[in-house]
Short mmCIF file of C-alpha atoms in Angstrom, two decimals:
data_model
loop_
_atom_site.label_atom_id
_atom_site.label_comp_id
_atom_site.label_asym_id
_atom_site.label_seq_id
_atom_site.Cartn_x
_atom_site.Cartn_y
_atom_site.Cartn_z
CA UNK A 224 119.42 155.49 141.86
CA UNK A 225 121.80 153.74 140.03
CA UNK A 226 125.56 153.58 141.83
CA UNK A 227 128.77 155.49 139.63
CA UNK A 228 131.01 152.58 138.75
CA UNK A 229 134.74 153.32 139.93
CA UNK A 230 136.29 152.89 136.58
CA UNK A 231 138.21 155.42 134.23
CA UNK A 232 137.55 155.87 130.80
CA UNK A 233 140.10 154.17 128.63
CA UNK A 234 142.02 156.13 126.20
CA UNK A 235 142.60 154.20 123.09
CA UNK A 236 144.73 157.14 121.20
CA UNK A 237 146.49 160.51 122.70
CA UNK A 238 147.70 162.75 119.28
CA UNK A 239 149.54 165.70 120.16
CA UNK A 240 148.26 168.78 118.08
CA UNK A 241 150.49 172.02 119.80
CA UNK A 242 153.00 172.23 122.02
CA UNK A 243 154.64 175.36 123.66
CA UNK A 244 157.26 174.02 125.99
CA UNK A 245 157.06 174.25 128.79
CA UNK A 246 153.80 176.20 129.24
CA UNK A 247 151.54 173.97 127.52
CA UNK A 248 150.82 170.94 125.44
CA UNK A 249 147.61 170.46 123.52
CA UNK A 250 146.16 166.98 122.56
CA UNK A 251 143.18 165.29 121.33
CA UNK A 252 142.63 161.67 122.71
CA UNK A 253 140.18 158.77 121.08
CA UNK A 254 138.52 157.73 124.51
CA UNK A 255 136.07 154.27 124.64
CA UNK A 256 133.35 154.97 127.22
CA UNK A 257 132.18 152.42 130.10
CA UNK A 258 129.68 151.63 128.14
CA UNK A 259 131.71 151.13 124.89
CA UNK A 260 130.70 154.38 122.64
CA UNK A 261 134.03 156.19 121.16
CA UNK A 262 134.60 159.79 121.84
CA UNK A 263 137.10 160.31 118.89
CA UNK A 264 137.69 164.20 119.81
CA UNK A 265 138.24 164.41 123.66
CA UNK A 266 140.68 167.73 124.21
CA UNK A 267 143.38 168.07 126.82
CA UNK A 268 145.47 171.18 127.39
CA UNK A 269 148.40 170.30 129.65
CA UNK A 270 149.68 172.88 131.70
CA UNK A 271 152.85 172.63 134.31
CA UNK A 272 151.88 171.83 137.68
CA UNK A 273 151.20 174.72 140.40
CA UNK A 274 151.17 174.95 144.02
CA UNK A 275 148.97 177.08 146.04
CA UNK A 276 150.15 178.29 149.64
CA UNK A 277 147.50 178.87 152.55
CA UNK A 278 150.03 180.19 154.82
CA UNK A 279 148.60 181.35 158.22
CA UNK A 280 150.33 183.49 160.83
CA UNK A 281 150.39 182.67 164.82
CA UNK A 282 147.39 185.40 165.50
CA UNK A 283 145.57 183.52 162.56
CA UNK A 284 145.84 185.97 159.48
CA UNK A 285 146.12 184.48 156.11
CA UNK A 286 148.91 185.73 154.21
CA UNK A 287 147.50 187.04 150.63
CA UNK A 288 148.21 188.87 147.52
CA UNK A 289 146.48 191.22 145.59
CA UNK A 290 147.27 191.29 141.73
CA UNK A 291 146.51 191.12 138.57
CA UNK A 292 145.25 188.03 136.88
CA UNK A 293 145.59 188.55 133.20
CA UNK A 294 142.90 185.18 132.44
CA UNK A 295 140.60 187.46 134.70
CA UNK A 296 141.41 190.92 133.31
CA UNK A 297 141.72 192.88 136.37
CA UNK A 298 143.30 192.69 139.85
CA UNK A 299 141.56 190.12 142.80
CA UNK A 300 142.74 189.27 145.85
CA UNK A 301 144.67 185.27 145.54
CA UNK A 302 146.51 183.14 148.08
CA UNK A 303 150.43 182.57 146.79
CA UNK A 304 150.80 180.55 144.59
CA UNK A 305 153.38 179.41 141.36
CA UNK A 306 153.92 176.72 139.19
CA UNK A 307 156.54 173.78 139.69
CA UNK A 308 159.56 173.75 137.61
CA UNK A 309 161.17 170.61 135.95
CA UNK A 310 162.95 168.65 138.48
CA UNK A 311 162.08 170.51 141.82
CA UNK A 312 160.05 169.06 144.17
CA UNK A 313 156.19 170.84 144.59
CA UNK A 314 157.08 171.61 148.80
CA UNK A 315 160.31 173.02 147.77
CA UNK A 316 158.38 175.28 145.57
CA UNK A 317 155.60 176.59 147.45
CA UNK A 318 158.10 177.25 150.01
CA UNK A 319 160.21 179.24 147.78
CA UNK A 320 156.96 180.96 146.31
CA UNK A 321 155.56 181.52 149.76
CA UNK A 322 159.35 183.58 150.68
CA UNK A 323 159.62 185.34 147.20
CA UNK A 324 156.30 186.49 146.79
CA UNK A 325 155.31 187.48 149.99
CA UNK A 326 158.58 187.30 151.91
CA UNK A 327 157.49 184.87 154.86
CA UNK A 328 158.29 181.24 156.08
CA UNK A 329 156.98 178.44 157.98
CA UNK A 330 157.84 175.14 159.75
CA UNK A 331 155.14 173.53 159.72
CA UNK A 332 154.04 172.84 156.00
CA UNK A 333 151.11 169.94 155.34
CA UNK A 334 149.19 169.02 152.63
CA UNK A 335 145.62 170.28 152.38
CA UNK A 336 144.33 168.67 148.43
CA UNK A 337 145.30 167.81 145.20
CA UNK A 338 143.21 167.96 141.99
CA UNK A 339 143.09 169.64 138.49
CA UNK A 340 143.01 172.75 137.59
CA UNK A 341 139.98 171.81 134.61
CA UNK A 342 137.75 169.05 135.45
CA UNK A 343 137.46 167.77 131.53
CA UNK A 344 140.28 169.47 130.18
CA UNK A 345 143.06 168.63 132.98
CA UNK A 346 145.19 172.20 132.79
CA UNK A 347 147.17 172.33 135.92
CA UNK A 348 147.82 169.43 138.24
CA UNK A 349 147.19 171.85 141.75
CA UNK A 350 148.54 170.96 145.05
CA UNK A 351 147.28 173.14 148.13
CA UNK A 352 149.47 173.39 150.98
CA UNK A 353 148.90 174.77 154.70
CA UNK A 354 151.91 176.32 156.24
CA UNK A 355 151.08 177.34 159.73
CA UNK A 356 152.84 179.82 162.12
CA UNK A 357 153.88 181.59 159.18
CA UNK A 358 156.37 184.35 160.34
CA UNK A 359 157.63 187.42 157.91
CA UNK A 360 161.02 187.12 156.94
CA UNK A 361 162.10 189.01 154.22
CA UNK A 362 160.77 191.65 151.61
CA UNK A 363 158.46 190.02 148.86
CA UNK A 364 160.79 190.07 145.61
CA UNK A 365 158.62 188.08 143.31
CA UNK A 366 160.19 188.21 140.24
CA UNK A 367 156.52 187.41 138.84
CA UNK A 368 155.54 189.43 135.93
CA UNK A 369 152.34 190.91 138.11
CA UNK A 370 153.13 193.92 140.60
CA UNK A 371 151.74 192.56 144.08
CA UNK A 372 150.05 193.67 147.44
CA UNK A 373 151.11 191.63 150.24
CA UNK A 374 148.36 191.85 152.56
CA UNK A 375 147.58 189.54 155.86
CA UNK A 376 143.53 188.98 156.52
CA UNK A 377 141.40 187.57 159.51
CA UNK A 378 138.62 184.53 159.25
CA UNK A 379 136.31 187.37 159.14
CA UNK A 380 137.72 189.49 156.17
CA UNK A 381 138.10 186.89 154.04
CA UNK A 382 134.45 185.22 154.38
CA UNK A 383 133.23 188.90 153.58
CA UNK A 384 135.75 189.34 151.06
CA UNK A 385 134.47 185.75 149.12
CA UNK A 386 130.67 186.86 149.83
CA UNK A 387 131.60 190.56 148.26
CA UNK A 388 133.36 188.53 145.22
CA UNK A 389 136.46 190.42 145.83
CA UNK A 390 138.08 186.81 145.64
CA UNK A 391 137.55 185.09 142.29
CA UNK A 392 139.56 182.43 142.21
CA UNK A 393 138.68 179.32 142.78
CA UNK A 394 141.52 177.73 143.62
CA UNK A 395 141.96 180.33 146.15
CA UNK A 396 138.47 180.29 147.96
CA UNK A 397 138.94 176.48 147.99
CA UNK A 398 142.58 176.63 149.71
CA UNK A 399 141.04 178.88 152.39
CA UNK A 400 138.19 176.46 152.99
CA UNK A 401 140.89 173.55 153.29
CA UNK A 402 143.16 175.72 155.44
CA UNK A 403 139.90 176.64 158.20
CA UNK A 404 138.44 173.09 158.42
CA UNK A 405 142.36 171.70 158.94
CA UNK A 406 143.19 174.60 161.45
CA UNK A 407 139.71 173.82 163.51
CA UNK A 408 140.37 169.87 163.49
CA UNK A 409 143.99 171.11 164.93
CA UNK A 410 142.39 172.94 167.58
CA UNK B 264 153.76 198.07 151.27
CA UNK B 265 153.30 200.05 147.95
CA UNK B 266 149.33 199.50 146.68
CA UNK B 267 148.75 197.54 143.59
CA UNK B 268 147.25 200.21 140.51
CA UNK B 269 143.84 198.80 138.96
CA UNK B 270 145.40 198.76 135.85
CA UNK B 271 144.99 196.05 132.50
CA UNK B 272 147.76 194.73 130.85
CA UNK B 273 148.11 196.09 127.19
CA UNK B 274 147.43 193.55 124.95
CA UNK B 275 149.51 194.80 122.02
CA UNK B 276 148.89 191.68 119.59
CA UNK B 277 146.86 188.39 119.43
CA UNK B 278 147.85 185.62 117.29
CA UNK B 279 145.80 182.41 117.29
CA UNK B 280 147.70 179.45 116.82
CA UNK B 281 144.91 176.69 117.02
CA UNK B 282 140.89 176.34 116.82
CA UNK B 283 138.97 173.28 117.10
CA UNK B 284 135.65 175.06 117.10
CA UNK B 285 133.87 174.83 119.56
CA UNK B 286 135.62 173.28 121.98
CA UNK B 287 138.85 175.76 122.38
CA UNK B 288 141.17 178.40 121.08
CA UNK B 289 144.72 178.41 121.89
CA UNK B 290 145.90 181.95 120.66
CA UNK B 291 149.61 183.84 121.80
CA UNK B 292 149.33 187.69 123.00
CA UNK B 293 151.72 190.12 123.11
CA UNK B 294 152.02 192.25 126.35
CA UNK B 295 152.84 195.53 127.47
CA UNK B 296 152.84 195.48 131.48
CA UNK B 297 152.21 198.31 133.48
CA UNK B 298 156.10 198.85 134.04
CA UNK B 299 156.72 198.93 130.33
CA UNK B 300 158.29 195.42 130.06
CA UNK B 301 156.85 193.67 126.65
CA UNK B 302 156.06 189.77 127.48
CA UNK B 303 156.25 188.26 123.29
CA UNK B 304 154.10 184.71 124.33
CA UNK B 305 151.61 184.75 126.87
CA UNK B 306 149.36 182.15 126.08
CA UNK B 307 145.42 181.61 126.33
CA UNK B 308 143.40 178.77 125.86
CA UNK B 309 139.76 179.32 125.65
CA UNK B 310 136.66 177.26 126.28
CA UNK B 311 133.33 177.50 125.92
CA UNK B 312 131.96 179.53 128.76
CA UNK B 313 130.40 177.23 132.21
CA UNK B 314 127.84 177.45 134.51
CA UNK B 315 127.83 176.09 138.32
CA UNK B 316 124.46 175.39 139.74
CA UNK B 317 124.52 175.02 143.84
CA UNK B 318 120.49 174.35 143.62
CA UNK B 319 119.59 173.52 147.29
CA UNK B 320 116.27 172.03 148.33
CA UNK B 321 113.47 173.48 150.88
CA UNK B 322 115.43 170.90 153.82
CA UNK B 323 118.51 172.74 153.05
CA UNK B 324 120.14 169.80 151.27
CA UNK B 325 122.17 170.62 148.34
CA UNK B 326 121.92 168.73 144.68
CA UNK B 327 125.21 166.92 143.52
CA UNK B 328 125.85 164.64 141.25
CA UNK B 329 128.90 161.82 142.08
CA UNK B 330 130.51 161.16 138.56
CA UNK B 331 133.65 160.57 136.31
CA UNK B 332 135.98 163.44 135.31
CA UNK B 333 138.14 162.61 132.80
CA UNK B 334 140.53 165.73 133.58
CA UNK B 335 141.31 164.50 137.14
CA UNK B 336 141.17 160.51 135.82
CA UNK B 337 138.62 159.42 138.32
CA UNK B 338 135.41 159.46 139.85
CA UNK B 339 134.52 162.56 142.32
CA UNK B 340 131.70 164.59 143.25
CA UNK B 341 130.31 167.97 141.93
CA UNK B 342 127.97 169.97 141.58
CA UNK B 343 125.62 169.83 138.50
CA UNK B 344 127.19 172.09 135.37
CA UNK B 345 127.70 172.25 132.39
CA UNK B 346 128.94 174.87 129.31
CA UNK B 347 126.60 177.39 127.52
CA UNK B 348 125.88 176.65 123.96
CA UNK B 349 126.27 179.40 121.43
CA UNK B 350 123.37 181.83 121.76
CA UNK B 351 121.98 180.67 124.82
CA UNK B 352 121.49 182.41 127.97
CA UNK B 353 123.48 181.19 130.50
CA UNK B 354 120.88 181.17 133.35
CA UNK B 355 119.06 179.09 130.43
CA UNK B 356 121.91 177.13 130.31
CA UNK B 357 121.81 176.49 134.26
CA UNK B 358 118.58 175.77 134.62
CA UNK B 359 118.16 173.36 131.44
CA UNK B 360 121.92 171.69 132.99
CA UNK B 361 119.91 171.26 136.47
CA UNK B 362 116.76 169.74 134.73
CA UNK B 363 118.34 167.52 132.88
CA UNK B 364 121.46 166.12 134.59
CA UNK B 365 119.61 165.97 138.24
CA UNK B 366 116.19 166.47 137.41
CA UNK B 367 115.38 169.14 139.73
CA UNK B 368 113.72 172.78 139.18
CA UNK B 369 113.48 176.08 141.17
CA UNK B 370 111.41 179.02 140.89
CA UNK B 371 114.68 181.25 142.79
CA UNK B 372 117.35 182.00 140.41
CA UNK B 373 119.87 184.51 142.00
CA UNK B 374 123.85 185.03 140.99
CA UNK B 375 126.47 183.56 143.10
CA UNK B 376 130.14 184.85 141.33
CA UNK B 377 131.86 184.96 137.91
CA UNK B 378 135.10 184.35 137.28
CA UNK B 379 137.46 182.00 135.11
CA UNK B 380 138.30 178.69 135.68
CA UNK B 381 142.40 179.64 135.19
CA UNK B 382 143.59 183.27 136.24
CA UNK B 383 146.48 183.17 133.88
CA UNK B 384 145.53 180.95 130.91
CA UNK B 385 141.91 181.88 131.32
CA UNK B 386 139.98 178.64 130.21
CA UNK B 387 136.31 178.48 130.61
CA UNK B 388 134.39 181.95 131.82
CA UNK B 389 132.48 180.37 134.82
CA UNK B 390 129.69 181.27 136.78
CA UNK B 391 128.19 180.18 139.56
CA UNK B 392 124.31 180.36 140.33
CA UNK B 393 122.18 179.91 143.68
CA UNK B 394 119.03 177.67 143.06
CA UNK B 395 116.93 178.02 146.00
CA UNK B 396 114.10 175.63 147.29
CA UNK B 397 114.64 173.11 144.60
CA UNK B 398 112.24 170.18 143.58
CA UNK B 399 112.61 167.42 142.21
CA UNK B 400 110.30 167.42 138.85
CA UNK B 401 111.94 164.84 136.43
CA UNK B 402 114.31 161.76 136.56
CA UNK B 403 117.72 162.79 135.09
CA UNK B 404 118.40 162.36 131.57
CA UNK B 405 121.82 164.33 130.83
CA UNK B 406 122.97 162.80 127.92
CA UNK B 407 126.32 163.44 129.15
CA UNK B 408 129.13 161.43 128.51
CA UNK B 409 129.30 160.39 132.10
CA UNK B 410 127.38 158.57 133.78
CA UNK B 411 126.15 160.28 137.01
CA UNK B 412 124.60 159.32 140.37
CA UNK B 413 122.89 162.14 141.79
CA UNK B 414 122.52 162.49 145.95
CA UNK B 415 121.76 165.19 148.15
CA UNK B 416 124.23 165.94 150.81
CA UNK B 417 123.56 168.62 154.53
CA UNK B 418 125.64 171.03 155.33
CA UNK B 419 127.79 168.54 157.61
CA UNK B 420 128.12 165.96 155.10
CA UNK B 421 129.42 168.65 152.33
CA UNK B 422 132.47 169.78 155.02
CA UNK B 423 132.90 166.46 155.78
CA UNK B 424 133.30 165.58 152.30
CA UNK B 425 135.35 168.88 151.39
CA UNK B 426 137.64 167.98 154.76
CA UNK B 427 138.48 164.77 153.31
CA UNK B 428 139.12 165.62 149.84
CA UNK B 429 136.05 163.53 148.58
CA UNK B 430 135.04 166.94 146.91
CA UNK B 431 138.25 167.47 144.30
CA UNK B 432 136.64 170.28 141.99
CA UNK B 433 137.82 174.25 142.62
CA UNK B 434 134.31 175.03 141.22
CA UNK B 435 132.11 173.17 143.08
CA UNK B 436 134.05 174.39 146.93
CA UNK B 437 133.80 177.60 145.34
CA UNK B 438 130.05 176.86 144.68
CA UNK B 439 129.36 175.41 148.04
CA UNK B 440 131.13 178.44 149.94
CA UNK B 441 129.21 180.90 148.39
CA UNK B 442 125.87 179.06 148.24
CA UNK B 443 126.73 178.62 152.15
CA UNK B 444 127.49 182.13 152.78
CA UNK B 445 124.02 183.20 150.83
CA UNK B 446 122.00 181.15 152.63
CA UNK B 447 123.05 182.43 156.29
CA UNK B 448 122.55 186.21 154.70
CA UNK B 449 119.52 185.69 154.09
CA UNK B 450 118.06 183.83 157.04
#
C-alpha cells in the first residue's frame, strides 16, 4: 500500500466570485495536483469561524440546547455553539456564547479540536472547547434568531439520544466524543 | 424552562444569487420566524448531496482511507465517501464510493443517520451508512483527486486516533460513533 505524501496541493490562482460580508465569501481556485494535473474549478465557500462549547457540570451533565437548525429544517438537540466576530478572540467567545445562550460559566476551559466545517469546501474554521465544572449563572438570553431549550443530559442520554438520531449534528456528536475521552483521561 | 415548538421557519422568498452547476448554489431566503420577526438575507449554499460509509470487516476493523483534504489544507484520515451523482441512488452511490476508493464490498447495507453537513448554511445533505462484514474484493481505483492510502484501524486505535485529533472530519466521528453504537446493539 502505497504511503499518503504529507504535502498540500498548491493553489496557483484564488478568484473571488460572491461575497456577502461577513457571512460568506465564495471563490474558485486553479489548484496543481501532487502529481502535476490542474484542477482549474476547485470551489471554496468561506464562512466566519465558530466555536462549539462541550460544557459539563460537576455531577457530569452536558449542558445542551434544543433548537431549530434552519440548514436542517426542523429542531435537534446541539451543544452551544456561535460564530467568532472580527477582532474577538475564539475563548472569549465561546465563553460569552456558553453564558448567553444557556446562562452558565466555567473555570476551567481547554481545547478539545480544531478542523473545518467542509472537508473540500472549507465553510467554517470550528474550534471545540471543554469547559468543565460548568455552574448555572444566569438566565439564557441568546439574542440568537432560534428560540432555545436549555436542557442538561447524562453520558447515558446522550449515547441513546445519538443512537435514536435525535442529535444530527455533527459537529455536535463529535464535541461530545472529544469532551468523554478528555473527561476519562482526567479521571 | 419554556419548551421549544416543532415549528419551520417560513421561508417567504428565495433568490439565487450564484450556480456553478453542479458543484453549488448560493441562493438568499427571506424569513418569517416563529415570533413574527422577518430575517431579509439568510443565506444557503448547497452541494451536491454525500454519503459516509463506516464499512467494518468480519475482525471488527473498520475501512479508512488516510488522505489530503483540501478544505482543512492537509492530510487527515476519514472514512471512505463521496457525493451522489444526479440520478443515482445514494446507497448506489455508497457502495460504488466503497468499491472503488478502498476496494472493499459487503452484502449488509443498513442506515446509520442523515443530516447536513452545516445546520445553518446547510451544505451537502449527508448520510451515513453501516457496511457490515466487509471484504476486500478489488484494489482501489478512486479516480479521485487525492491520492489515498487505505488502512484498517480497531476500535482502540480509532479513539486513540479521535483522542488525539489525528481524526479532524465531523463526518467521519459522527460515522465512527454511530457505527460503534450499532455494532454493540446488535451483539
Amino acid at each position: 500500500m502505497k504511503k499518503v505524501k504529507e504535502v498540500r496541493w498548491e493553489i496557483l490562482e484564488t478568484k473571488e466570485l460572491f461575497r456577502a460580508d461577513p457571512r460568506l465569501v465564495v471563490t474558485v481556485q486553479k489548484i496543481r495536483l501532487p502529481d502535476g494535473r490542474i484542477v482549474d474549478d476547485y470551489y471554496q465557500v468561506e464562512y466566519p469561524e465558530a466555536v462549539i462549547i462541550a460544557a459539563v457540570t460537576k455531577d457530569k451533565k452536558v449542558v445542551m440546547s434544543r433548537q431549530y437548525q434552519h440548514g436542517l429544517g426542523h429542531v435537534t438537540t446541539v451543544l452551544p455553539a456561535g460564530t467568532v466576530p472580527k477582532g474577538e478572540d475564539r475563548l472569549e467567545t465561546a465563553k460569552r456564547e456558553l453564558l448567553e445562550e444557556a446562562g452558565y460559566e466555567s473555570g476551567d476551559w481547554s481545547l478539545l479540536s480544531q478542523s473545518s466545517s467542509h472537508l473540500n469546501h472549507r465553510g467554517s474554521k470550528v474550534t471545540i472547547y471543554l469547559a468543565k465544572d460548568a455552574v448555572k449563572t444566569a438566565e439564557p438570553q441568546s439574542g440568537d434568531l432560534e428560540e432555545m431549550e436549555i436542557m442538561l443530559l447524562s453520558e447515558e442520554q446522550i449515547l441513546e439520544a445519538i443512537k435514536n438520531n435525535e442529535i444530527k449534528s455533527l459537529g455536535t456528536v463529535t464535541g461530545l466524543v472529544l469532551a468523554g475521552l478528555r473527561l476519562q483521561e482526567d479521571k
